Amino acid sequence: TVIHGSSAESFKVTLVDTGLNTKTAGRLKLVQKYTDNEDFMLTYGDGVCDVNIHALLDFHKAHGKIATVTSIQLDARFGGMDLGKNGEVESFREKVKDESKWINGGFFVLKPEVFNYLQGDMSDMMWEDEPLEKLTEDKQLMAFQHLGFWKCMDALRDKIELEELWEKGNAKWKLW
């Protein structure tokens, strides 16, 4: 390990090798011993945003549920149409945000009780499947609605776009 700086922050980051083939629920279960039985944050690591972490934590503490997911409204990649009979286009919208739809933004705040939802061998289980579905069913999942910048990096196109924003000084996620 090489450390390229010595500035201290008021938070702790723990990197855990969970294996290449372990799915997301298994990865989460493997970090339990590092959480010190305290609320903790989880992210997938393939997205960036300008979420106000203090507001997110305040929201999580205020509602008292086990889990908080940061939800975002995704800009449409393509235009949308409403079709009538025989394929007649009734309305056409170019790349608009659907303000009625919220998606998982990939940033969570979790209470230690979340591990009660991760019993048995979780190595083949996705966090987004049974654990989040069960938290929802038990009314233990709340959404922090983030209206600011959010972008994932799932494809080369996303990488190029994010690098261009960085190089132009428009990296809205750079809050330090």
PDB file of C-alpha atoms in Angstrom:
ATOM      1  CA  THR A   1       0.000   0.000   0.000  1.00  0.00           C
ATOM      2  CA  VAL A   2       1.236   3.462  -0.904  1.00  0.00           C
ATOM      3  CA  ILE A   3      -0.152   6.523   0.866  1.00  0.00           C
ATOM      4  CA  HIS A   4       0.211   9.736  -1.123  1.00  0.00           C
ATOM      5  CA  GLY A   5      -0.844  12.196   1.524  1.00  0.00           C
ATOM      6  CA  SER A   6      -1.315  12.697   5.207  1.00  0.00           C
ATOM      7  CA  SER A   7      -4.313  14.983   5.653  1.00  0.00           C
ATOM      8  CA  ALA A   8      -6.812  13.666   8.186  1.00  0.00           C
ATOM      9  CA  GLU A   9     -10.567  13.709   7.643  1.00  0.00           C
ATOM     10  CA  SER A  10     -13.341  13.239  10.181  1.00  0.00           C
ATOM     11  CA  PHE A  11     -14.571  10.087   8.455  1.00  0.00           C
ATOM     12  CA  LYS A  12     -13.211   6.585   7.996  1.00  0.00           C
ATOM     13  CA  VAL A  13     -12.996   4.685   4.707  1.00  0.00           C
ATOM     14  CA  THR A  14     -12.484   0.925   4.774  1.00  0.00           C
ATOM     15  CA  LEU A  15     -11.591  -1.015   1.627  1.00  0.00           C
ATOM     16  CA  VAL A  16     -12.470  -4.707   1.875  1.00  0.00           C
ATOM     17  CA  ASP A  17     -11.468  -7.414  -0.613  1.00  0.00           C
ATOM     18  CA  THR A  18     -14.692  -9.393  -0.992  1.00  0.00           C
ATOM     19  CA  GLY A  19     -13.603 -11.440  -4.006  1.00  0.00           C
ATOM     20  CA  LEU A  20     -14.232 -11.041  -7.700  1.00  0.00           C
ATOM     21  CA  ASN A  21     -17.349 -13.216  -7.945  1.00  0.00           C
ATOM     22  CA  THR A  22     -19.199 -12.219  -4.773  1.00  0.00           C
ATOM     23  CA  LYS A  23     -22.453 -10.430  -5.558  1.00  0.00           C
ATOM     24  CA  THR A  24     -23.551  -7.213  -3.845  1.00  0.00           C
ATOM     25  CA  ALA A  25     -25.454  -8.726  -0.867  1.00  0.00           C
ATOM     26  CA  GLY A  26     -22.488 -10.984  -0.112  1.00  0.00           C
ATOM     27  CA  ARG A  27     -20.114  -8.032  -0.286  1.00  0.00           C
ATOM     28  CA  LEU A  28     -22.288  -6.082   2.140  1.00  0.00           C
ATOM     29  CA  LYS A  29     -22.436  -9.012   4.577  1.00  0.00           C
ATOM     30  CA  LEU A  30     -18.631  -9.318   4.509  1.00  0.00           C
ATOM     31  CA  VAL A  31     -18.154  -5.725   5.707  1.00  0.00           C
ATOM     32  CA  GLN A  32     -20.324  -6.185   8.810  1.00  0.00           C
ATOM     33  CA  LYS A  33     -17.340  -6.695  11.122  1.00  0.00           C
ATOM     34  CA  TYR A  34     -15.934  -3.301  10.078  1.00  0.00           C
ATOM     35  CA  THR A  35     -19.047  -1.223  10.834  1.00  0.00           C
ATOM     36  CA  ASP A  36     -18.575  -1.170  14.640  1.00  0.00           C
ATOM     37  CA  ASN A  37     -22.340  -1.646  15.077  1.00  0.00           C
ATOM     38  CA  GLU A  38     -22.901   1.944  13.880  1.00  0.00           C
ATOM     39  CA  ASP A  39     -24.841   3.471  11.003  1.00  0.00           C
ATOM     40  CA  PHE A  40     -22.705   3.389   7.861  1.00  0.00           C
ATOM     41  CA  MET A  41     -22.753   4.442   4.224  1.00  0.00           C
ATOM     42  CA  LEU A  42     -22.656   2.175   1.187  1.00  0.00           C
ATOM     43  CA  THR A  43     -22.134   3.026  -2.467  1.00  0.00           C
ATOM     44  CA  TYR A  44     -21.540   0.982  -5.578  1.00  0.00           C
ATOM     45  CA  GLY A  45     -18.629   3.169  -6.622  1.00  0.00           C
ATOM     46  CA  ASP A  46     -19.641   3.532 -10.283  1.00  0.00           C
ATOM     47  CA  GLY A  47     -21.475   6.813  -9.907  1.00  0.00           C
ATOM     48  CA  VAL A  48     -20.770  10.384  -8.905  1.00  0.00           C
ATOM     49  CA  CYS A  49     -23.119  13.059  -7.606  1.00  0.00           C
ATOM     50  CA  ASP A  50     -23.297  16.273  -5.626  1.00  0.00           C
ATOM     51  CA  VAL A  51     -25.566  14.922  -2.879  1.00  0.00           C
ATOM     52  CA  ASN A  52     -25.381  16.857   0.387  1.00  0.00           C
ATOM     53  CA  ILE A  53     -24.119  14.113   2.705  1.00  0.00           C
ATOM     54  CA  HIS A  54     -25.074  16.072   5.823  1.00  0.00           C
ATOM     55  CA  ALA A  55     -28.672  16.435   4.588  1.00  0.00           C
ATOM     56  CA  LEU A  56     -28.721  12.739   3.638  1.00  0.00           C
ATOM     57  CA  LEU A  57     -27.539  11.718   7.123  1.00  0.00           C
ATOM     58  CA  ASP A  58     -29.996  14.088   8.822  1.00  0.00           C
ATOM     59  CA  PHE A  59     -32.832  12.597   6.750  1.00  0.00           C
ATOM     60  CA  HIS A  60     -31.734   9.055   7.667  1.00  0.00           C
ATOM     61  CA  LYS A  61     -31.526   9.828  11.383  1.00  0.00           C
ATOM     62  CA  ALA A  62     -34.880  11.641  11.388  1.00  0.00           C
ATOM     63  CA  HIS A  63     -37.003   8.844   9.888  1.00  0.00           C
ATOM     64  CA  GLY A  64     -35.671   6.036  12.104  1.00  0.00           C
ATOM     65  CA  LYS A  65     -35.920   3.302   9.459  1.00  0.00           C
ATOM     66  CA  ILE A  66     -33.164   0.768   8.766  1.00  0.00           C
ATOM     67  CA  ALA A  67     -32.198   1.950   5.295  1.00  0.00           C
ATOM     68  CA  THR A  68     -32.078   5.091   3.184  1.00  0.00           C
ATOM     69  CA  VAL A  69     -31.446   5.042  -0.552  1.00  0.00           C
ATOM     70  CA  THR A  70     -30.572   8.184  -2.471  1.00  0.00           C
ATOM     71  CA  SER A  71     -33.094   8.379  -5.292  1.00  0.00           C
ATOM     72  CA  ILE A  72     -32.616  10.363  -8.465  1.00  0.00           C
ATOM     73  CA  GLN A  73     -34.609  11.248 -11.553  1.00  0.00           C
ATOM     74  CA  LEU A  74     -32.812  10.099 -14.645  1.00  0.00           C
ATOM     75  CA  ASP A  75     -32.641  12.249 -17.749  1.00  0.00           C
ATOM     76  CA  ALA A  76     -34.010  10.313 -20.698  1.00  0.00           C
ATOM     77  CA  ARG A  77     -31.410   9.148 -23.203  1.00  0.00           C
ATOM     78  CA  PHE A  78     -33.946   9.080 -25.977  1.00  0.00           C
ATOM     79  CA  GLY A  79     -37.058  10.974 -26.953  1.00  0.00           C
ATOM     80  CA  GLY A  80     -40.463   9.677 -25.929  1.00  0.00           C
ATOM     81  CA  MET A  81     -43.771   9.373 -27.746  1.00  0.00           C
ATOM     82  CA  ASP A  82     -47.365   8.698 -26.874  1.00  0.00           C
ATOM     83  CA  LEU A  83     -49.041   6.620 -29.555  1.00  0.00           C
ATOM     84  CA  GLY A  84     -52.692   6.495 -30.452  1.00  0.00           C
ATOM     85  CA  LYS A  85     -54.641   4.083 -32.583  1.00  0.00           C
ATOM     86  CA  ASN A  86     -52.901   2.684 -35.641  1.00  0.00           C
ATOM     87  CA  GLY A  87     -49.539   4.127 -34.522  1.00  0.00           C
ATOM     88  CA  GLU A  88     -50.453   7.802 -34.807  1.00  0.00           C
ATOM     89  CA  VAL A  89     -48.042   9.898 -32.717  1.00  0.00           C
ATOM     90  CA  GLU A  90     -50.096  11.950 -30.248  1.00  0.00           C
ATOM     91  CA  SER A  91     -47.176  13.636 -28.503  1.00  0.00           C
ATOM     92  CA  PHE A  92     -43.417  13.741 -28.920  1.00  0.00           C
ATOM     93  CA  ARG A  93     -40.890  14.751 -26.257  1.00  0.00           C
ATOM     94  CA  GLU A  94     -37.146  14.900 -26.824  1.00  0.00           C
ATOM     95  CA  LYS A  95     -35.039  13.599 -23.916  1.00  0.00           C
ATOM     96  CA  VAL A  96     -37.115  14.912 -21.051  1.00  0.00           C
ATOM     97  CA  LYS A  97     -36.879  13.929 -17.405  1.00  0.00           C
ATOM     98  CA  ASP A  98     -39.802  11.800 -16.211  1.00  0.00           C
ATOM     99  CA  GLU A  99     -40.567  13.544 -12.930  1.00  0.00           C
ATOM    100  CA  SER A 100     -42.868  10.717 -11.826  1.00  0.00           C
ATOM    101  CA  LYS A 101     -40.049   8.135 -11.855  1.00  0.00           C
ATOM    102  CA  TRP A 102     -37.332   7.818  -9.219  1.00  0.00           C
ATOM    103  CA  ILE A 103     -34.473   5.327  -9.487  1.00  0.00           C
ATOM    104  CA  ASN A 104     -31.826   3.927  -7.159  1.00  0.00           C
ATOM    105  CA  GLY A 105     -28.951   6.440  -7.175  1.00  0.00           C
ATOM    106  CA  GLY A 106     -26.582   3.943  -5.543  1.00  0.00           C
ATOM    107  CA  PHE A 107     -25.807   5.846  -2.318  1.00  0.00           C
ATOM    108  CA  PHE A 108     -27.186   4.337   0.919  1.00  0.00           C
ATOM    109  CA  VAL A 109     -27.154   5.010   4.658  1.00  0.00           C
ATOM    110  CA  LEU A 110     -27.768   1.852   6.685  1.00  0.00           C
ATOM    111  CA  LYS A 111     -28.330   0.936  10.311  1.00  0.00           C
ATOM    112  CA  PRO A 112     -26.600  -2.188  11.674  1.00  0.00           C
ATOM    113  CA  GLU A 113     -30.003  -3.935  11.713  1.00  0.00           C
ATOM    114  CA  VAL A 114     -29.662  -4.251   7.941  1.00  0.00           C
ATOM    115  CA  PHE A 115     -27.545  -7.345   8.554  1.00  0.00           C
ATOM    116  CA  ASN A 116     -30.694  -9.134   9.811  1.00  0.00           C
ATOM    117  CA  TYR A 117     -31.737  -9.080   6.144  1.00  0.00           C
ATOM    118  CA  LEU A 118     -28.501 -10.786   5.081  1.00  0.00           C
ATOM    119  CA  GLN A 119     -28.774 -14.241   6.641  1.00  0.00           C
ATOM    120  CA  GLY A 120     -27.096 -17.368   5.312  1.00  0.00           C
ATOM    121  CA  ASP A 121     -24.844 -17.534   2.280  1.00  0.00           C
ATOM    122  CA  MET A 122     -25.284 -14.262   0.450  1.00  0.00           C
ATOM    123  CA  SER A 123     -22.378 -14.690  -1.989  1.00  0.00           C
ATOM    124  CA  ASP A 124     -24.794 -15.338  -4.868  1.00  0.00           C
ATOM    125  CA  MET A 125     -27.421 -12.759  -3.848  1.00  0.00           C
ATOM    126  CA  MET A 126     -27.847  -9.249  -5.189  1.00  0.00           C
ATOM    127  CA  TRP A 127     -28.502  -6.525  -2.574  1.00  0.00           C
ATOM    128  CA  GLU A 128     -31.014  -5.045  -5.019  1.00  0.00           C
ATOM    129  CA  ASP A 129     -33.108  -8.229  -5.038  1.00  0.00           C
ATOM    130  CA  GLU A 130     -34.338  -9.987  -1.895  1.00  0.00           C
ATOM    131  CA  PRO A 131     -32.729  -7.741   0.776  1.00  0.00           C
ATOM    132  CA  LEU A 132     -34.027  -4.429  -0.638  1.00  0.00           C
ATOM    133  CA  GLU A 133     -37.364  -6.020  -1.541  1.00  0.00           C
ATOM    134  CA  LYS A 134     -37.757  -7.323   2.037  1.00  0.00           C
ATOM    135  CA  LEU A 135     -36.771  -3.948   3.534  1.00  0.00           C
ATOM    136  CA  THR A 136     -39.432  -2.367   1.309  1.00  0.00           C
ATOM    137  CA  GLU A 137     -42.041  -4.957   2.317  1.00  0.00           C
ATOM    138  CA  ASP A 138     -41.227  -4.317   6.002  1.00  0.00           C
ATOM    139  CA  LYS A 139     -41.495  -0.542   5.409  1.00  0.00           C
ATOM    140  CA  GLN A 140     -37.857  -0.072   6.464  1.00  0.00           C
ATOM    141  CA  LEU A 141     -36.570   1.658   3.307  1.00  0.00           C
ATOM    142  CA  MET A 142     -36.820   5.407   2.769  1.00  0.00           C
ATOM    143  CA  ALA A 143     -35.781   7.453  -0.272  1.00  0.00           C
ATOM    144  CA  PHE A 144     -33.762  10.649  -0.008  1.00  0.00           C
ATOM    145  CA  GLN A 145     -34.817  12.531  -3.136  1.00  0.00           C
ATOM    146  CA  HIS A 146     -31.734  14.078  -4.733  1.00  0.00           C
ATOM    147  CA  LEU A 147     -32.511  16.676  -7.408  1.00  0.00           C
ATOM    148  CA  GLY A 148     -28.919  17.677  -8.127  1.00  0.00           C
ATOM    149  CA  PHE A 149     -26.182  16.259 -10.324  1.00  0.00           C
ATOM    150  CA  TRP A 150     -25.881  12.464 -10.691  1.00  0.00           C
ATOM    151  CA  LYS A 151     -24.076  10.408 -13.315  1.00  0.00           C
ATOM    152  CA  CYS A 152     -23.091   6.750 -13.502  1.00  0.00           C
ATOM    153  CA  MET A 153     -20.116   5.396 -15.411  1.00  0.00           C
ATOM    154  CA  ASP A 154     -21.394   2.195 -16.984  1.00  0.00           C
ATOM    155  CA  ALA A 155     -19.967   2.609 -20.473  1.00  0.00           C
ATOM    156  CA  LEU A 156     -17.045   4.198 -22.301  1.00  0.00           C
ATOM    157  CA  ARG A 157     -19.398   7.009 -23.387  1.00  0.00           C
ATOM    158  CA  ASP A 158     -20.033   7.830 -19.690  1.00  0.00           C
ATOM    159  CA  LYS A 159     -16.301   7.784 -18.900  1.00  0.00           C
ATOM    160  CA  ILE A 160     -15.558  10.191 -21.740  1.00  0.00           C
ATOM    161  CA  GLU A 161     -18.370  12.539 -20.700  1.00  0.00           C
ATOM    162  CA  LEU A 162     -17.229  12.598 -17.050  1.00  0.00           C
ATOM    163  CA  GLU A 163     -13.587  13.147 -18.012  1.00  0.00           C
ATOM    164  CA  GLU A 164     -14.607  16.071 -20.239  1.00  0.00           C
ATOM    165  CA  LEU A 165     -16.549  17.633 -17.365  1.00  0.00           C
ATOM    166  CA  TRP A 166     -13.507  17.199 -15.102  1.00  0.00           C
ATOM    167  CA  GLU A 167     -11.078  18.682 -17.619  1.00  0.00           C
ATOM    168  CA  LYS A 168     -13.345  21.702 -18.230  1.00  0.00           C
ATOM    169  CA  GLY A 169     -13.657  22.366 -14.495  1.00  0.00           C
ATOM    170  CA  ASN A 170     -17.357  21.426 -14.506  1.00  0.00           C
ATOM    171  CA  ALA A 171     -17.136  18.400 -12.209  1.00  0.00           C
ATOM    172  CA  LYS A 172     -20.222  19.143 -10.105  1.00  0.00           C
ATOM    173  CA  TRP A 173     -19.465  16.142  -7.901  1.00  0.00           C
ATOM    174  CA  LYS A 174     -16.096  17.608  -6.817  1.00  0.00           C
ATOM    175  CA  LEU A 175     -17.140  19.165  -3.525  1.00  0.00           C
ATOM    176  CA  TRP A 176     -13.727  19.281  -1.817  1.00  0.00           C
TER     177      TRP A 176
END
